[in-house]
Short mmCIF file of N, CA and C in Angstrom, two decimals:
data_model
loop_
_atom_site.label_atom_id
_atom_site.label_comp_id
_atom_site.label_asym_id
_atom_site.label_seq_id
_atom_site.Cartn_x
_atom_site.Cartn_y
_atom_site.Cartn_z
N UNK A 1 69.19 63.98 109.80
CA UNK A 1 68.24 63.60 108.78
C UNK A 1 69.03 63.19 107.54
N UNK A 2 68.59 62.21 106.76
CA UNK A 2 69.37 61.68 106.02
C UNK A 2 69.07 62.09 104.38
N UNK A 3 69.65 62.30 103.66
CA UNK A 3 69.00 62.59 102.31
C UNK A 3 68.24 61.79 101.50
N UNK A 4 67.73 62.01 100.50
CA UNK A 4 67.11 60.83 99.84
C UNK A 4 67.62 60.66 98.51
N UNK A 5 67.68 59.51 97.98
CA UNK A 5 68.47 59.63 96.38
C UNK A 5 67.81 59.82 95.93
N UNK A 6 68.43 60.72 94.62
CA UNK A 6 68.01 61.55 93.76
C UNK A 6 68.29 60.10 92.41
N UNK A 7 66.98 60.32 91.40
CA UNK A 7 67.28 59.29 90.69
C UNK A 7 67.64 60.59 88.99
N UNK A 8 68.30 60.49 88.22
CA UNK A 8 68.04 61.56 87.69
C UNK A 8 67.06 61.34 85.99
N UNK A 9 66.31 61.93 86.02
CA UNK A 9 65.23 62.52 84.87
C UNK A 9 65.43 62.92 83.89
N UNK A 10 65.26 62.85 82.39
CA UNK A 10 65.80 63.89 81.37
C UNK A 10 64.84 65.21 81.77
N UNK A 11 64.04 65.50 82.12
CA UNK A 11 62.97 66.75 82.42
C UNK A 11 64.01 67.15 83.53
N UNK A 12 64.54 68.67 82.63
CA UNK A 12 64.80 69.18 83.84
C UNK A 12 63.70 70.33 84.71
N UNK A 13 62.70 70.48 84.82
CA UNK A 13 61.56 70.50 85.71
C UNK A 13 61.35 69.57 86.84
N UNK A 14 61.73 68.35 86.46
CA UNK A 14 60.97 67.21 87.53
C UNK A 14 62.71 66.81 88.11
N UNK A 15 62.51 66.44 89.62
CA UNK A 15 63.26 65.59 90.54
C UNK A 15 62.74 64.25 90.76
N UNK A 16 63.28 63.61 90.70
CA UNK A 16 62.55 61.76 90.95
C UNK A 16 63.03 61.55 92.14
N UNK A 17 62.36 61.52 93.74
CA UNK A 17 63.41 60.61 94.88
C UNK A 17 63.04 59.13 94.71
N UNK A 18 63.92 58.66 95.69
CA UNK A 18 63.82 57.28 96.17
C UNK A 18 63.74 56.65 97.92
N UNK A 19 63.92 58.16 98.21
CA UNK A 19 64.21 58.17 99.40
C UNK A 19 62.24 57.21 100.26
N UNK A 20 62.80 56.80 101.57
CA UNK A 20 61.99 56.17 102.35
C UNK A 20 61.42 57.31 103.46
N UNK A 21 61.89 58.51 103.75
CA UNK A 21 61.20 59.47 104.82
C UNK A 21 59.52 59.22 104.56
N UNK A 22 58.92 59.05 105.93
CA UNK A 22 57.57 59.44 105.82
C UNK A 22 57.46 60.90 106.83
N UNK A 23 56.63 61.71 105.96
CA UNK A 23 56.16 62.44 106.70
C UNK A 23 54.78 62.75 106.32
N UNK A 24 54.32 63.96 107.24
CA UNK A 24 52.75 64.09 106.67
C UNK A 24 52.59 65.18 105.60
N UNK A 25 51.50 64.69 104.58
CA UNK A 25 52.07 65.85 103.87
C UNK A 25 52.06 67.50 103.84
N UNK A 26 51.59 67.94 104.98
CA UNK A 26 51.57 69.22 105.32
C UNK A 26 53.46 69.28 105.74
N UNK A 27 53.89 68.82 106.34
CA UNK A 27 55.52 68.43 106.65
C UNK A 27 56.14 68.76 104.88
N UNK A 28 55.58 67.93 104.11
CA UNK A 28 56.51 68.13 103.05
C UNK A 28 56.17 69.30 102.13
N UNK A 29 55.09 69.64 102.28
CA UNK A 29 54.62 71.30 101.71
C UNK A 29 55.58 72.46 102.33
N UNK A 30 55.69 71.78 103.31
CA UNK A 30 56.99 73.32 104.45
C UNK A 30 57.78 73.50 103.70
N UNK A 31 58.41 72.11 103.45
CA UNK A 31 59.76 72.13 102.82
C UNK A 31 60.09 72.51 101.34
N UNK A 32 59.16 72.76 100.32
CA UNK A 32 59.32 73.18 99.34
C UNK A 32 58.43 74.51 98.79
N UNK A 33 59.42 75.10 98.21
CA UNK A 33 58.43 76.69 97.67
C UNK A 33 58.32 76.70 96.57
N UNK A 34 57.00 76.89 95.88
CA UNK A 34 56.87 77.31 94.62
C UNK A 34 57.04 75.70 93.57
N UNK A 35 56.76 74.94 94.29
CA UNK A 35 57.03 73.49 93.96
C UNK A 35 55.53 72.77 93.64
N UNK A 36 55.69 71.64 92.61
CA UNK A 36 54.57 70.65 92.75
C UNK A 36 55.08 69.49 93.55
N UNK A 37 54.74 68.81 94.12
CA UNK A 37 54.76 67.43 95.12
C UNK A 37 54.08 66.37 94.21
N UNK A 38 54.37 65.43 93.93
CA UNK A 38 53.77 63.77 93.83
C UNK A 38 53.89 63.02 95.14
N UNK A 39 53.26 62.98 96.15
CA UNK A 39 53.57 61.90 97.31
C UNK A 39 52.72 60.81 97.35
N UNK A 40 54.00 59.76 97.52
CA UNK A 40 52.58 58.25 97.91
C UNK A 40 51.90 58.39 99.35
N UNK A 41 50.97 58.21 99.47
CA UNK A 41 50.39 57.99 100.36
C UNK A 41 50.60 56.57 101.49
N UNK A 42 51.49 56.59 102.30
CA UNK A 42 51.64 55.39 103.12
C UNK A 42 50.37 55.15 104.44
N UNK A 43 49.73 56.23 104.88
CA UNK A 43 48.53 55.80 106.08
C UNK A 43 48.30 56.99 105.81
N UNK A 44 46.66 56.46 105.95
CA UNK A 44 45.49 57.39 105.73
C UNK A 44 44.94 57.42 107.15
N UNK A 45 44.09 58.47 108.04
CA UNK A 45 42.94 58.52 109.00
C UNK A 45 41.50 57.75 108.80
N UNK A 46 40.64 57.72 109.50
CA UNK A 46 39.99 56.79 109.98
C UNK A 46 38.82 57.57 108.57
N UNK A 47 39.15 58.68 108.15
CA UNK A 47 38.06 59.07 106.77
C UNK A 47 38.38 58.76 105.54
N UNK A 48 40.05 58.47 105.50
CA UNK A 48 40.36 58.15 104.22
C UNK A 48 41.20 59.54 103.91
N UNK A 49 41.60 60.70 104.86
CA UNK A 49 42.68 61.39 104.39
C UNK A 49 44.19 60.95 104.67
N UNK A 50 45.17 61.33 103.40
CA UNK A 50 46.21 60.85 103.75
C UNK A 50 46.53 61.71 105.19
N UNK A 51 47.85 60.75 106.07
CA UNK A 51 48.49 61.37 107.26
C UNK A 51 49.65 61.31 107.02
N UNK A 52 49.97 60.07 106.20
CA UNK A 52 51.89 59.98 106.10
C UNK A 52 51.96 59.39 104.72
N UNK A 53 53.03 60.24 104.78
CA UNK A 53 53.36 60.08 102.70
C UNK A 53 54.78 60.03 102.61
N UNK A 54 55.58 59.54 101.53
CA UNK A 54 56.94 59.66 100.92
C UNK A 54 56.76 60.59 99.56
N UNK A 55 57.68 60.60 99.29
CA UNK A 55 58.26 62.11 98.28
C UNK A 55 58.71 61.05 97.44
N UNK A 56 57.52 61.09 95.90
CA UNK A 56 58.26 60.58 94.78
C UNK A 56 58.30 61.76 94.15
N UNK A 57 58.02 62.61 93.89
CA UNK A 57 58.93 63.84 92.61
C UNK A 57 58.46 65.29 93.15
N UNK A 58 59.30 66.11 92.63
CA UNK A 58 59.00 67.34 93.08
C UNK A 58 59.49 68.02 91.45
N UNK A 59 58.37 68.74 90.96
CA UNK A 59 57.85 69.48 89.88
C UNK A 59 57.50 70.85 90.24
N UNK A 60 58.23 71.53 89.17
CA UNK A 60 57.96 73.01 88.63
C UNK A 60 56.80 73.12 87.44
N UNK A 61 56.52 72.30 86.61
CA UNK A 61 55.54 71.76 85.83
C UNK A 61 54.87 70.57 85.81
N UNK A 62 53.84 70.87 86.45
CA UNK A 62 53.23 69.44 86.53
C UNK A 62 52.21 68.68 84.78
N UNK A 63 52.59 69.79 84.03
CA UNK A 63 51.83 68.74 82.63
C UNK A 63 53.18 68.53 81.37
N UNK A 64 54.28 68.43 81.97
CA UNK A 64 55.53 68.06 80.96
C UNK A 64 54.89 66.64 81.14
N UNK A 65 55.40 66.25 80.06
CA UNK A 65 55.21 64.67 79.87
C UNK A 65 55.59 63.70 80.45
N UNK A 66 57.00 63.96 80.94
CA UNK A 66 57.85 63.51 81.68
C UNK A 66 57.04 62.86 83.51
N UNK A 67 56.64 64.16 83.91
CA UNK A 67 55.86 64.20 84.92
C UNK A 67 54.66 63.52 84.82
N UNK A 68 53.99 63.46 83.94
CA UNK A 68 52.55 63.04 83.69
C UNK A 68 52.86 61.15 83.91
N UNK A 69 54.07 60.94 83.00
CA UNK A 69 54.09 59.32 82.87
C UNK A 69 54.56 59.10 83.89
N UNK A 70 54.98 59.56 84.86
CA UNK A 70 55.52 59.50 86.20
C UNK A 70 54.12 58.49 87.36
N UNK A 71 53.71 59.58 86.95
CA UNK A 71 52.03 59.88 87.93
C UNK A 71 51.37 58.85 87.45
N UNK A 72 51.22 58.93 86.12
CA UNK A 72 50.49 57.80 85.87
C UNK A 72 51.02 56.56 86.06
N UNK A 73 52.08 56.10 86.39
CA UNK A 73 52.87 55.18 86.50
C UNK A 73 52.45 54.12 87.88
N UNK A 74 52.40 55.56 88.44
CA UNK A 74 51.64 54.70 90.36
C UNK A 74 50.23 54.34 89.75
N UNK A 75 49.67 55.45 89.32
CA UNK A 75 48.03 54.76 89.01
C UNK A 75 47.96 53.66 88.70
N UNK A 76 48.96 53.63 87.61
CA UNK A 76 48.22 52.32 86.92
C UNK A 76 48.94 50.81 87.60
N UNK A 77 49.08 50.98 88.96
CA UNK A 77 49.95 49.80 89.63
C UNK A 77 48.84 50.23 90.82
N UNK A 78 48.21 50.86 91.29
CA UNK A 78 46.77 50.94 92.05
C UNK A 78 47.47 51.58 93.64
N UNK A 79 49.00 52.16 93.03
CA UNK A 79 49.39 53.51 94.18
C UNK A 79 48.84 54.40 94.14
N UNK A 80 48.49 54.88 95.80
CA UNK A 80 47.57 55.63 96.06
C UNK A 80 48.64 56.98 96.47
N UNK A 81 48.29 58.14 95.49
CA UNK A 81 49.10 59.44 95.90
C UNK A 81 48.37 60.75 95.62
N UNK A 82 49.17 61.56 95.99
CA UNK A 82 48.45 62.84 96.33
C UNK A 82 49.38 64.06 95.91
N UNK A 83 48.60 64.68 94.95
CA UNK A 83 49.53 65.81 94.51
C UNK A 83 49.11 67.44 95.12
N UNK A 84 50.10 68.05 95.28
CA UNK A 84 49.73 68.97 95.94
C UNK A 84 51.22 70.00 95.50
N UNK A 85 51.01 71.04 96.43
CA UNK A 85 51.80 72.22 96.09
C UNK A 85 52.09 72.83 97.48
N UNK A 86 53.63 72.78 96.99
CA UNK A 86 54.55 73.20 98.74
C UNK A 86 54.07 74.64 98.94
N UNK A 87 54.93 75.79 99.68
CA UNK A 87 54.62 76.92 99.56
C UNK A 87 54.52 77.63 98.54
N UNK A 88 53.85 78.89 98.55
CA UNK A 88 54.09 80.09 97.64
C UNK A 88 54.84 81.10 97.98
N UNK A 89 55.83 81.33 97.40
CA UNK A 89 56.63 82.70 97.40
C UNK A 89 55.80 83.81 97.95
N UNK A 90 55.89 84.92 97.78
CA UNK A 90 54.73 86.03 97.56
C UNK A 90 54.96 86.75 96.44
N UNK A 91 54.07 87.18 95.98
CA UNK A 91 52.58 87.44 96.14
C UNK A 91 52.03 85.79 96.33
N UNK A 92 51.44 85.73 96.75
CA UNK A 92 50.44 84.48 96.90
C UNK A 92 49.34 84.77 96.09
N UNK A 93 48.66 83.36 95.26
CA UNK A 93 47.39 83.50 94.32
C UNK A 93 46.26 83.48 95.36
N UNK A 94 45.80 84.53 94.85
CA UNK A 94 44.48 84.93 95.30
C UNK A 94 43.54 84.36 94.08
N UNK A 95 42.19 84.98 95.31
CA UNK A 95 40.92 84.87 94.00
C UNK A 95 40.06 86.09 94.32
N UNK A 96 40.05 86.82 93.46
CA UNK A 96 39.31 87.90 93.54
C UNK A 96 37.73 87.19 92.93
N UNK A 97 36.67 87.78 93.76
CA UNK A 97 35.09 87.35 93.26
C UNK A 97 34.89 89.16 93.07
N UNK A 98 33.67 88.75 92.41
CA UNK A 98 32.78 90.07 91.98
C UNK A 98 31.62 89.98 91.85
N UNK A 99 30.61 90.38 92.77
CA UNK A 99 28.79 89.72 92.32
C UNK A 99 28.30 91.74 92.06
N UNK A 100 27.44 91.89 91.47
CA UNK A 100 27.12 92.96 90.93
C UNK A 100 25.87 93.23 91.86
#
């Protein structure tokens, strides 16, 4: 497997790739813990969920500024991506409910 270039960022929070891997993005959630994901979306299923994506940034903060103009950057060029979050360490976030 080949690496992907790293482009480098003044945010040190955010990673920028360049790399071409597609995978799906459950594939690229494996691979990172405690991480935010930006992935483009390269093919969607027959409903409109993504199936195969590339890795443009991987974030520890996803509202530094840095990150934000990132993101918005695909939007506003009408790239279609999907942000999400690799694993959790543990404890894992829960949600506690309470009805009385």
């Amino acid at each position: 497997m080949s690496s992907p270039s790293v482009s480098t960022v003044p945010d040190p929070t955010l990673t920028q790739y360049e790399g071409q891997e597609e995978l799906t993005p459950a594939e690229w959630e494996e691979r990172y813990v405690d991480a935010w994901l930006l992935l483009q979306v390269t093919a969607e299923d027959e409903a409109g969920e993504p199936v195969r994506a590339r890795l443009v940034a991987v974030t520890t903060d996803p509202l530094t500024d840095a990150f934000q103009r990132l993101w918005r950057s695909y939007a506003d060029r009408g790239v279609l991506t999907l942000f999400t979050h690799g694993q959790y360490s543990e404890p894992r976030p829960a949600v506690v409910a309470y009805a009385p």
